[in-house]
Amino acid sequence: MVKAFRMAAGILGWIALALQYALVLTGTLGADSFTRSINFFSYFTILTNILAALALTLPWLAPQSALGEFFSRPSVRTAIAAYIIIVMTIVYFVLRHLTNLQGLDFVADLLLHYVMPVLFVIDWLFLVPKQTLKVRDTLGWLAYPVVYLVWTFIHGVYSGFYPYPFLNG
């Protein structure tokens, strides 16, 4: 049951990411495919959904691998759960009113911002053992958002692209 849930959720996550990437490549997120790709991978939502898809996929696809073991760790899964909750919360309370998406854009947005976060949190709530979690782990969890913000501001200064309006200072 655990493996089936994670397989289905992981595959859905990869489909959502592939769909969004295809839409970006045919859209206006940059002048060319290279710029569009850089900008695509500059969204916290995309990076976090990649982490979630990896965490849902690798433990059953390659459980003995270093990455499979890494993404099976309760503290890693807890950090990803926190990140994906941030994704859903910011989109719901801050960003959802800024666009009126239709068609496949709406589907990709729904999957990446609402469905995958809910599925990952369900996984975390019911399938991740929490006995080994320690409060001191939370400090390490800040590394990813801090590195993300540093990248975003450096990239923004040089390219003029800020993935979220509240980061364009």
PDB file of C-alpha atoms in Angstrom:
ATOM      1  CA  MET A   1       0.000   0.000   0.000  1.00  0.00           C
ATOM      2  CA  VAL A   2       2.797   2.440   0.932  1.00  0.00           C
ATOM      3  CA  LYS A   3       4.714   1.651  -2.244  1.00  0.00           C
ATOM      4  CA  ALA A   4       1.606   1.962  -4.414  1.00  0.00           C
ATOM      5  CA  PHE A   5       0.700   5.349  -2.912  1.00  0.00           C
ATOM      6  CA  ARG A   6       4.224   6.673  -3.349  1.00  0.00           C
ATOM      7  CA  MET A   7       4.458   5.294  -6.882  1.00  0.00           C
ATOM      8  CA  ALA A   8       1.208   6.957  -7.923  1.00  0.00           C
ATOM      9  CA  ALA A   9       2.020  10.259  -6.198  1.00  0.00           C
ATOM     10  CA  GLY A  10       5.591  10.282  -7.511  1.00  0.00           C
ATOM     11  CA  ILE A  11       4.561   9.560 -11.079  1.00  0.00           C
ATOM     12  CA  LEU A  12       1.888  12.265 -10.867  1.00  0.00           C
ATOM     13  CA  GLY A  13       4.534  14.678  -9.604  1.00  0.00           C
ATOM     14  CA  TRP A  14       6.847  13.934 -12.544  1.00  0.00           C
ATOM     15  CA  ILE A  15       3.935  14.285 -14.988  1.00  0.00           C
ATOM     16  CA  ALA A  16       3.008  17.656 -13.475  1.00  0.00           C
ATOM     17  CA  LEU A  17       6.608  18.871 -13.710  1.00  0.00           C
ATOM     18  CA  ALA A  18       6.952  17.667 -17.311  1.00  0.00           C
ATOM     19  CA  LEU A  19       3.682  19.328 -18.268  1.00  0.00           C
ATOM     20  CA  GLN A  20       4.700  22.622 -16.679  1.00  0.00           C
ATOM     21  CA  TYR A  21       8.120  22.478 -18.337  1.00  0.00           C
ATOM     22  CA  ALA A  22       6.538  21.838 -21.748  1.00  0.00           C
ATOM     23  CA  LEU A  23       4.232  24.803 -21.209  1.00  0.00           C
ATOM     24  CA  VAL A  24       7.170  27.003 -20.213  1.00  0.00           C
ATOM     25  CA  LEU A  25       9.170  26.002 -23.285  1.00  0.00           C
ATOM     26  CA  THR A  26       6.300  27.090 -25.511  1.00  0.00           C
ATOM     27  CA  GLY A  27       5.493  30.204 -23.470  1.00  0.00           C
ATOM     28  CA  THR A  28       6.999  33.598 -22.823  1.00  0.00           C
ATOM     29  CA  LEU A  29       9.069  33.042 -19.674  1.00  0.00           C
ATOM     30  CA  GLY A  30      12.215  34.033 -21.567  1.00  0.00           C
ATOM     31  CA  ALA A  31      13.553  34.907 -24.986  1.00  0.00           C
ATOM     32  CA  ASP A  32      14.837  31.417 -25.824  1.00  0.00           C
ATOM     33  CA  SER A  33      14.653  27.826 -24.575  1.00  0.00           C
ATOM     34  CA  PHE A  34      17.810  28.170 -22.487  1.00  0.00           C
ATOM     35  CA  THR A  35      16.532  31.287 -20.698  1.00  0.00           C
ATOM     36  CA  ARG A  36      13.095  29.712 -20.253  1.00  0.00           C
ATOM     37  CA  SER A  37      14.723  26.645 -18.717  1.00  0.00           C
ATOM     38  CA  ILE A  38      16.824  28.713 -16.302  1.00  0.00           C
ATOM     39  CA  ASN A  39      13.735  30.690 -15.321  1.00  0.00           C
ATOM     40  CA  PHE A  40      11.669  27.499 -14.934  1.00  0.00           C
ATOM     41  CA  PHE A  41      14.205  26.088 -12.486  1.00  0.00           C
ATOM     42  CA  SER A  42      14.239  29.420 -10.621  1.00  0.00           C
ATOM     43  CA  TYR A  43      10.835  28.821  -9.026  1.00  0.00           C
ATOM     44  CA  PHE A  44      10.739  27.557  -5.445  1.00  0.00           C
ATOM     45  CA  THR A  45       7.593  25.671  -6.464  1.00  0.00           C
ATOM     46  CA  ILE A  46       9.408  23.760  -9.201  1.00  0.00           C
ATOM     47  CA  LEU A  47      12.472  22.955  -7.126  1.00  0.00           C
ATOM     48  CA  THR A  48      10.346  21.846  -4.189  1.00  0.00           C
ATOM     49  CA  ASN A  49       8.137  19.682  -6.374  1.00  0.00           C
ATOM     50  CA  ILE A  50      11.284  18.066  -7.787  1.00  0.00           C
ATOM     51  CA  LEU A  51      12.383  17.299  -4.221  1.00  0.00           C
ATOM     52  CA  ALA A  52       8.933  15.892  -3.434  1.00  0.00           C
ATOM     53  CA  ALA A  53       8.889  13.761  -6.595  1.00  0.00           C
ATOM     54  CA  LEU A  54      12.373  12.454  -5.798  1.00  0.00           C
ATOM     55  CA  ALA A  55      11.317  11.668  -2.221  1.00  0.00           C
ATOM     56  CA  LEU A  56       8.244   9.836  -3.465  1.00  0.00           C
ATOM     57  CA  THR A  57      10.066   7.972  -6.244  1.00  0.00           C
ATOM     58  CA  LEU A  58      13.599   7.054  -5.179  1.00  0.00           C
ATOM     59  CA  PRO A  59      12.777   5.055  -2.023  1.00  0.00           C
ATOM     60  CA  TRP A  60      10.894   2.483  -4.117  1.00  0.00           C
ATOM     61  CA  LEU A  61      12.798   2.857  -7.387  1.00  0.00           C
ATOM     62  CA  ALA A  62      16.320   2.702  -5.933  1.00  0.00           C
ATOM     63  CA  PRO A  63      15.964   2.019  -2.192  1.00  0.00           C
ATOM     64  CA  GLN A  64      19.577   0.898  -1.682  1.00  0.00           C
ATOM     65  CA  SER A  65      21.112   3.867  -3.499  1.00  0.00           C
ATOM     66  CA  ALA A  66      22.598   6.780  -1.582  1.00  0.00           C
ATOM     67  CA  LEU A  67      19.835   9.074  -2.863  1.00  0.00           C
ATOM     68  CA  GLY A  68      17.121   6.498  -2.116  1.00  0.00           C
ATOM     69  CA  GLU A  69      18.365   6.236   1.452  1.00  0.00           C
ATOM     70  CA  PHE A  70      18.732  10.017   1.753  1.00  0.00           C
ATOM     71  CA  PHE A  71      15.166  10.693   0.598  1.00  0.00           C
ATOM     72  CA  SER A  72      13.881   7.975   2.953  1.00  0.00           C
ATOM     73  CA  ARG A  73      15.179   9.768   6.039  1.00  0.00           C
ATOM     74  CA  PRO A  74      12.374  11.131   8.211  1.00  0.00           C
ATOM     75  CA  SER A  75      14.168  14.467   8.709  1.00  0.00           C
ATOM     76  CA  VAL A  76      14.594  14.942   4.935  1.00  0.00           C
ATOM     77  CA  ARG A  77      10.949  14.048   4.278  1.00  0.00           C
ATOM     78  CA  THR A  78       9.866  16.404   7.075  1.00  0.00           C
ATOM     79  CA  ALA A  79      11.882  19.264   5.590  1.00  0.00           C
ATOM     80  CA  ILE A  80      10.336  18.659   2.159  1.00  0.00           C
ATOM     81  CA  ALA A  81       6.880  18.558   3.751  1.00  0.00           C
ATOM     82  CA  ALA A  82       7.576  21.957   5.327  1.00  0.00           C
ATOM     83  CA  TYR A  83       8.788  23.374   2.001  1.00  0.00           C
ATOM     84  CA  ILE A  84       5.794  22.104   0.059  1.00  0.00           C
ATOM     85  CA  ILE A  85       3.411  23.454   2.697  1.00  0.00           C
ATOM     86  CA  ILE A  86       5.081  26.838   2.178  1.00  0.00           C
ATOM     87  CA  VAL A  87       4.510  26.485  -1.582  1.00  0.00           C
ATOM     88  CA  MET A  88       0.802  25.790  -1.175  1.00  0.00           C
ATOM     89  CA  THR A  89       0.304  28.456   1.495  1.00  0.00           C
ATOM     90  CA  ILE A  90       1.993  31.273  -0.437  1.00  0.00           C
ATOM     91  CA  VAL A  91       0.187  30.391  -3.641  1.00  0.00           C
ATOM     92  CA  TYR A  92      -3.165  30.188  -1.905  1.00  0.00           C
ATOM     93  CA  PHE A  93      -2.881  33.359   0.172  1.00  0.00           C
ATOM     94  CA  VAL A  94      -0.636  35.571  -1.983  1.00  0.00           C
ATOM     95  CA  LEU A  95      -0.440  34.501  -5.624  1.00  0.00           C
ATOM     96  CA  ARG A  96      -3.618  32.759  -6.712  1.00  0.00           C
ATOM     97  CA  HIS A  97      -5.472  35.999  -7.467  1.00  0.00           C
ATOM     98  CA  LEU A  98      -2.748  37.297  -9.793  1.00  0.00           C
ATOM     99  CA  THR A  99      -3.578  35.000 -12.707  1.00  0.00           C
ATOM    100  CA  ASN A 100      -6.567  33.437 -14.398  1.00  0.00           C
ATOM    101  CA  LEU A 101      -5.144  30.233 -15.790  1.00  0.00           C
ATOM    102  CA  GLN A 102      -7.040  28.118 -18.293  1.00  0.00           C
ATOM    103  CA  GLY A 103      -6.621  24.696 -19.877  1.00  0.00           C
ATOM    104  CA  LEU A 104      -3.326  22.875 -19.362  1.00  0.00           C
ATOM    105  CA  ASP A 105      -1.845  25.878 -17.529  1.00  0.00           C
ATOM    106  CA  PHE A 106      -4.602  25.488 -14.938  1.00  0.00           C
ATOM    107  CA  VAL A 107      -4.014  21.719 -14.712  1.00  0.00           C
ATOM    108  CA  ALA A 108      -0.260  22.125 -14.176  1.00  0.00           C
ATOM    109  CA  ASP A 109      -0.832  24.875 -11.618  1.00  0.00           C
ATOM    110  CA  LEU A 110      -3.387  22.795  -9.726  1.00  0.00           C
ATOM    111  CA  LEU A 111      -1.129  19.736  -9.649  1.00  0.00           C
ATOM    112  CA  LEU A 112       2.025  21.561  -8.574  1.00  0.00           C
ATOM    113  CA  HIS A 113       0.512  23.977  -6.063  1.00  0.00           C
ATOM    114  CA  TYR A 114      -2.309  21.986  -4.485  1.00  0.00           C
ATOM    115  CA  VAL A 115      -2.451  18.280  -5.393  1.00  0.00           C
ATOM    116  CA  MET A 116       1.228  17.437  -4.882  1.00  0.00           C
ATOM    117  CA  PRO A 117       1.467  19.357  -1.602  1.00  0.00           C
ATOM    118  CA  VAL A 118      -1.595  17.541  -0.247  1.00  0.00           C
ATOM    119  CA  LEU A 119      -0.293  14.147  -1.400  1.00  0.00           C
ATOM    120  CA  PHE A 120       3.134  14.777   0.100  1.00  0.00           C
ATOM    121  CA  VAL A 121       1.674  15.933   3.412  1.00  0.00           C
ATOM    122  CA  ILE A 122      -0.545  12.821   3.502  1.00  0.00           C
ATOM    123  CA  ASP A 123       2.582  10.742   2.923  1.00  0.00           C
ATOM    124  CA  TRP A 124       4.382  12.574   5.713  1.00  0.00           C
ATOM    125  CA  LEU A 125       1.481  12.380   8.166  1.00  0.00           C
ATOM    126  CA  PHE A 126       0.765   8.683   7.762  1.00  0.00           C
ATOM    127  CA  LEU A 127       3.888   7.030   6.362  1.00  0.00           C
ATOM    128  CA  VAL A 128       6.897   8.783   7.871  1.00  0.00           C
ATOM    129  CA  PRO A 129       8.085   7.697  11.322  1.00  0.00           C
ATOM    130  CA  LYS A 130       8.558  10.757  13.484  1.00  0.00           C
ATOM    131  CA  GLN A 131      10.311   9.274  16.550  1.00  0.00           C
ATOM    132  CA  THR A 132      13.800  10.216  15.323  1.00  0.00           C
ATOM    133  CA  LEU A 133      12.983  13.846  14.503  1.00  0.00           C
ATOM    134  CA  LYS A 134      14.846  16.402  16.573  1.00  0.00           C
ATOM    135  CA  VAL A 135      14.194  20.105  17.029  1.00  0.00           C
ATOM    136  CA  ARG A 136      17.813  20.886  16.150  1.00  0.00           C
ATOM    137  CA  ASP A 137      17.197  19.440  12.659  1.00  0.00           C
ATOM    138  CA  THR A 138      15.067  22.473  11.823  1.00  0.00           C
ATOM    139  CA  LEU A 139      18.118  24.711  11.632  1.00  0.00           C
ATOM    140  CA  GLY A 140      19.552  22.591   8.810  1.00  0.00           C
ATOM    141  CA  TRP A 141      16.264  22.751   6.968  1.00  0.00           C
ATOM    142  CA  LEU A 142      16.801  26.486   6.483  1.00  0.00           C
ATOM    143  CA  ALA A 143      19.761  25.896   4.143  1.00  0.00           C
ATOM    144  CA  TYR A 144      17.612  25.194   1.088  1.00  0.00           C
ATOM    145  CA  PRO A 145      15.388  28.309   1.379  1.00  0.00           C
ATOM    146  CA  VAL A 146      18.417  30.506   2.143  1.00  0.00           C
ATOM    147  CA  VAL A 147      20.388  29.178  -0.855  1.00  0.00           C
ATOM    148  CA  TYR A 148      17.247  29.611  -2.962  1.00  0.00           C
ATOM    149  CA  LEU A 149      16.887  33.266  -1.938  1.00  0.00           C
ATOM    150  CA  VAL A 150      20.569  33.988  -2.576  1.00  0.00           C
ATOM    151  CA  TRP A 151      20.285  32.417  -6.057  1.00  0.00           C
ATOM    152  CA  THR A 152      17.070  34.314  -6.755  1.00  0.00           C
ATOM    153  CA  PHE A 153      18.517  37.703  -5.900  1.00  0.00           C
ATOM    154  CA  ILE A 154      21.796  37.125  -7.759  1.00  0.00           C
ATOM    155  CA  HIS A 155      19.957  35.773 -10.811  1.00  0.00           C
ATOM    156  CA  GLY A 156      17.441  38.636 -10.598  1.00  0.00           C
ATOM    157  CA  VAL A 157      20.116  41.315 -10.517  1.00  0.00           C
ATOM    158  CA  TYR A 158      21.785  39.957 -13.649  1.00  0.00           C
ATOM    159  CA  SER A 159      18.722  38.848 -15.609  1.00  0.00           C
ATOM    160  CA  GLY A 160      15.932  41.098 -14.354  1.00  0.00           C
ATOM    161  CA  PHE A 161      13.850  37.950 -13.741  1.00  0.00           C
ATOM    162  CA  TYR A 162      12.285  37.440 -10.327  1.00  0.00           C
ATOM    163  CA  PRO A 163      10.011  34.403 -10.126  1.00  0.00           C
ATOM    164  CA  TYR A 164       7.652  35.956  -7.596  1.00  0.00           C
ATOM    165  CA  PRO A 165       6.454  39.565  -7.466  1.00  0.00           C
ATOM    166  CA  PHE A 166       7.164  39.870  -3.735  1.00  0.00           C
ATOM    167  CA  LEU A 167      10.874  39.122  -4.360  1.00  0.00           C
ATOM    168  CA  ASN A 168      11.295  41.932  -6.893  1.00  0.00           C
ATOM    169  CA  GLY A 169      12.490  44.529  -4.429  1.00  0.00           C
TER     170      GLY A 169
END
